[in-house]
mmCIF file of C-alpha atoms in Angstrom:
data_model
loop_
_atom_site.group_PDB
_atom_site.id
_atom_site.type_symbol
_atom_site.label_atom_id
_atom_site.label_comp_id
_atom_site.label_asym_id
_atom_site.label_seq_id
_atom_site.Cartn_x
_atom_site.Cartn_y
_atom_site.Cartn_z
ATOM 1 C CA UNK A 8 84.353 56.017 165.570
ATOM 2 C CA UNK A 9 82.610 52.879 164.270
ATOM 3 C CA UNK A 10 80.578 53.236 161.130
ATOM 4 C CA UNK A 11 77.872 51.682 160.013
ATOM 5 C CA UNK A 12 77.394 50.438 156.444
ATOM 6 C CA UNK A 13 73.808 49.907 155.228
ATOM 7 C CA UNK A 14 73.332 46.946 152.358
ATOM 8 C CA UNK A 15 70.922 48.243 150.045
ATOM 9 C CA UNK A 16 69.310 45.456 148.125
ATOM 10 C CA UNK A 17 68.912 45.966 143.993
ATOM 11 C CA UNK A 18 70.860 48.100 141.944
ATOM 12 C CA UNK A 19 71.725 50.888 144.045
ATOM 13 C CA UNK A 20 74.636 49.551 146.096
ATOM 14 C CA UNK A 21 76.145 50.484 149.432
ATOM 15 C CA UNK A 22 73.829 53.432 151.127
ATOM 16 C CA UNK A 23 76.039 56.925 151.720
ATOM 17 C CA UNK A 24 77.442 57.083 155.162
ATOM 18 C CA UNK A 25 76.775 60.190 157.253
ATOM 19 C CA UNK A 26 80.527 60.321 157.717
ATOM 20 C CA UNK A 27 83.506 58.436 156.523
ATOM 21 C CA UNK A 28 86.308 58.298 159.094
ATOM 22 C CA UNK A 29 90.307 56.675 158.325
ATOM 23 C CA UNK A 30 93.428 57.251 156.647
ATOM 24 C CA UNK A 31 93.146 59.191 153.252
ATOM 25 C CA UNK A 32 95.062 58.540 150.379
ATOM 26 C CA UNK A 33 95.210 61.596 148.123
ATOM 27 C CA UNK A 34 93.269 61.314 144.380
ATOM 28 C CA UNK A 35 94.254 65.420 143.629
ATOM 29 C CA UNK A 36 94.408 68.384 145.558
ATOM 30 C CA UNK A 37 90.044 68.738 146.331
ATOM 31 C CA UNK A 38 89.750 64.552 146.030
ATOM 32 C CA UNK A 39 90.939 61.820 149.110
ATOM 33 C CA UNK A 40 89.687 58.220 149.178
ATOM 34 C CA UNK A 41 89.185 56.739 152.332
ATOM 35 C CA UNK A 42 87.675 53.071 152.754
ATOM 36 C CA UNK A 43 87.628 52.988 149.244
ATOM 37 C CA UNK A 44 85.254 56.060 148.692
ATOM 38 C CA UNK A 45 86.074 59.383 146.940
ATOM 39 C CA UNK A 46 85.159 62.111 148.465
ATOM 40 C CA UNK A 47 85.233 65.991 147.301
ATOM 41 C CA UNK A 48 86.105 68.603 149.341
ATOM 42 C CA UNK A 49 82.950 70.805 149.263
ATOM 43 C CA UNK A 50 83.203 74.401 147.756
ATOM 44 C CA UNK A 51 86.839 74.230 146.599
ATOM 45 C CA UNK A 52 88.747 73.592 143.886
ATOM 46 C CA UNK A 53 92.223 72.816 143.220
ATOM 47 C CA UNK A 54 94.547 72.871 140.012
ATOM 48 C CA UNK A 55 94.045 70.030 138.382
ATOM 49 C CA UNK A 56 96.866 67.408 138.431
ATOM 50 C CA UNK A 57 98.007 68.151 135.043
ATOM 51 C CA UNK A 58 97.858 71.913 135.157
ATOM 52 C CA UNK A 59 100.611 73.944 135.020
ATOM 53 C CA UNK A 60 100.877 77.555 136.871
ATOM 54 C CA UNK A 61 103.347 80.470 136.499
ATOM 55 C CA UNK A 62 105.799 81.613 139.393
ATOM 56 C CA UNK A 63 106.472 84.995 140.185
ATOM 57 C CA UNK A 64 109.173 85.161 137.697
ATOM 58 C CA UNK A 65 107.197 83.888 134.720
ATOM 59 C CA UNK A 66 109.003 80.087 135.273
ATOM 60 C CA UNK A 67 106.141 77.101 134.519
ATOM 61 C CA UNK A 68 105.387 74.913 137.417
ATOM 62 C CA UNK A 69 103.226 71.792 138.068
ATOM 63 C CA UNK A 70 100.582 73.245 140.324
ATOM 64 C CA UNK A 71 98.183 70.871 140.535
ATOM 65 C CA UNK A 72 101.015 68.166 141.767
ATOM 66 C CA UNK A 73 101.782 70.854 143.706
ATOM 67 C CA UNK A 74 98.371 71.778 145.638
ATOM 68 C CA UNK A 75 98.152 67.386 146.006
ATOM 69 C CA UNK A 76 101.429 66.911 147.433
ATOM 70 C CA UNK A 77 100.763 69.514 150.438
ATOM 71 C CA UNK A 78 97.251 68.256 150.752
ATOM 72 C CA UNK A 79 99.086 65.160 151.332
ATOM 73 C CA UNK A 80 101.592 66.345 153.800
ATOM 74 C CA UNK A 81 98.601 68.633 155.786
ATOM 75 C CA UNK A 82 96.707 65.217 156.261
ATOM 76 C CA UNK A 83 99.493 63.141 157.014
ATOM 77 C CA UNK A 84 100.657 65.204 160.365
ATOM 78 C CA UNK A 85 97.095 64.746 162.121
ATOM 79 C CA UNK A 86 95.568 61.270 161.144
ATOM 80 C CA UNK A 87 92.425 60.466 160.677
ATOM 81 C CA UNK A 88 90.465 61.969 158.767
ATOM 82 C CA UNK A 89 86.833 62.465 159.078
ATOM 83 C CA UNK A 90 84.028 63.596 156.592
ATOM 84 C CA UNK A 91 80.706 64.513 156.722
ATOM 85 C CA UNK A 92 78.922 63.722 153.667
ATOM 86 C CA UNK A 93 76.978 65.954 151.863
ATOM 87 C CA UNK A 94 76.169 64.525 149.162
ATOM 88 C CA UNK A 95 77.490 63.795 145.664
ATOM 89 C CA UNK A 96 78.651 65.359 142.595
ATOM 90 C CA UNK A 97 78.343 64.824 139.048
ATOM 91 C CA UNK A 98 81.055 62.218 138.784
ATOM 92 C CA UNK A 99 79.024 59.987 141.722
ATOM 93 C CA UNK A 100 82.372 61.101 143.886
ATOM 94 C CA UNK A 101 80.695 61.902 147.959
ATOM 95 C CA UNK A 102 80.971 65.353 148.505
ATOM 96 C CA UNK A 103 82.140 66.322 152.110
ATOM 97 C CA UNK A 104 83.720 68.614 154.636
ATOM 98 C CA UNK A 105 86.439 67.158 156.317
ATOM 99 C CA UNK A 106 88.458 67.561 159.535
ATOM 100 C CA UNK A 107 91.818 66.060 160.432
ATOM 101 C CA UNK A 108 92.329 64.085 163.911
ATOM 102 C CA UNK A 109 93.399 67.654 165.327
ATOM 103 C CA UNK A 110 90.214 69.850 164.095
ATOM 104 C CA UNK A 111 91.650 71.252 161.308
ATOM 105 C CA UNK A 112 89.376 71.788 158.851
ATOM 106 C CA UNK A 113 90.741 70.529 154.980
ATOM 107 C CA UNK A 114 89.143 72.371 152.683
ATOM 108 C CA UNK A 115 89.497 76.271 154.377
ATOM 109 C CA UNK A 116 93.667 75.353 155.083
ATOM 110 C CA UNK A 117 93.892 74.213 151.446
ATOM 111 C CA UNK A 118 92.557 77.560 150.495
ATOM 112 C CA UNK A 119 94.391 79.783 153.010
ATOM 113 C CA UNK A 120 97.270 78.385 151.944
ATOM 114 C CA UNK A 121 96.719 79.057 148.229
ATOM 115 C CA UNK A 122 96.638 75.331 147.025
ATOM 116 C CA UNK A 123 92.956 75.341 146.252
ATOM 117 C CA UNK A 124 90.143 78.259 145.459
ATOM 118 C CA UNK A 125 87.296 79.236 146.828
ATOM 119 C CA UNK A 126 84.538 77.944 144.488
ATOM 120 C CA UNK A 127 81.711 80.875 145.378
ATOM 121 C CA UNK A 128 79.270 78.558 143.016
ATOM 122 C CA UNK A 129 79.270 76.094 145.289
ATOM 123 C CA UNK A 130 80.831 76.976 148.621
ATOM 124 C CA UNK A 131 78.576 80.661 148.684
ATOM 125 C CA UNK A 132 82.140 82.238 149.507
ATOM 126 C CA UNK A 133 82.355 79.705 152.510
ATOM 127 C CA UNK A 134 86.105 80.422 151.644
ATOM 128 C CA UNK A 135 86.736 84.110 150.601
ATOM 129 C CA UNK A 136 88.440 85.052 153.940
ATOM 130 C CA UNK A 137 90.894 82.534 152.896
ATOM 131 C CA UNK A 138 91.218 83.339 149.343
ATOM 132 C CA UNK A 139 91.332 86.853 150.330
ATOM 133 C CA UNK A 140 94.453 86.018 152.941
ATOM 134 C CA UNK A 141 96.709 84.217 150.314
ATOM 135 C CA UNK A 142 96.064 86.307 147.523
ATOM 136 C CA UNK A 143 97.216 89.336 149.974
ATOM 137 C CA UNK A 144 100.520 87.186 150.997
ATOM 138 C CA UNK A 145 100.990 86.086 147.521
ATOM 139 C CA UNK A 146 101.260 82.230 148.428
ATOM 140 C CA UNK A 147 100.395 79.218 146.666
ATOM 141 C CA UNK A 148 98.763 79.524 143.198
ATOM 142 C CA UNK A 149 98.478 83.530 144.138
ATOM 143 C CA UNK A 150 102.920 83.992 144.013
ATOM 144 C CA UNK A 151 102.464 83.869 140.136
ATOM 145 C CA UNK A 152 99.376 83.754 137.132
ATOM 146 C CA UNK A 153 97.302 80.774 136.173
ATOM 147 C CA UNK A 154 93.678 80.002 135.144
ATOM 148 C CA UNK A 155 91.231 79.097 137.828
ATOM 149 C CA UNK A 156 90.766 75.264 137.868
ATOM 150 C CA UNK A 157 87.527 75.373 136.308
ATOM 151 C CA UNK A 158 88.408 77.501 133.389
ATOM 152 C CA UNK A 159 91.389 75.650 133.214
ATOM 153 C CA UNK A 160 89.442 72.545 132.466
ATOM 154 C CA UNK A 161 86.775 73.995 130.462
ATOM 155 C CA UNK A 162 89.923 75.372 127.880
ATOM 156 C CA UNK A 163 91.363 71.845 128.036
ATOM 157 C CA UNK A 164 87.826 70.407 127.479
ATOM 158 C CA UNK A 165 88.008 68.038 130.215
#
């Protein structure tokens, strides 16, 4: 897939591609960068990279590094990776839904597999099958207790 990049002349910058196709390097478990652009994975969220989780047994755990490393490994066996751009969020990051090489769509396998949550204020429970799923299996995040990432950051004022 060729894209096409659109100069915009003033202070605005490159234009917003429809979608972003290529290799993605992983920024946390709901952020990938590919050509250089950051793009959110739209109506999830995922531990932040600092946040810690508790197992089953009560043990502490990094689960943000956790939910970023399989993100990593999910995109790595089906290369590349394709976004549709929906627009942006409040840190200018491109918000998107994205597909590996194979079909497989990012954000709802992040959530089935209990690395990310559903985020019903922005996703409109696009995801609550899959949050349902692994909080009935008990995998990921849902094997243990911790805060949903957004709490999480809004008691660590970040």
């Amino acid at each position: 897939m060729k894209l096409g990049f659109v100069l915009v002349l003033a202070s605005v910058g490159i234009a917003d591609p429809a979608s972003i196709t290529g290799r993605a390097s992983i920024v946390d478990g709901d952020t990938i960068e590919i050509q250089g652009r950051r793009v959110r994975l739209n109506g999830v969220d995922a531990p932040e990279t600092r946040q810690l989780c508790r197992d089953e047994k009560g043990a502490t755990y990094r689960c943000g590094k956790i939910s970023a490393d399989a993100l990593d490994t999910f995109l790595a066996s089906s290369r590349p990776t394709t976004c549709r751009i929906l627009g942006h969020d409040r840190y200018h990051r491109l918000v998107g839904s994205c597909t590996r090489a194979d079909g497989a769509e990012v954000a709802a396998w992040m959530v089935r597999n209990g690395h990310a949550l559903d985020w019903p204020q922005y996703s409109r429970g696009a995801y609550a099958a899959e949050e349902a799923a692994a909080k009935k299996n008990r995998i990921g995040v849902w094997r243990g207790v911790f805060d949903p990432p957004w709490q999480w950051r809004k008691r660590s004022h970040r």
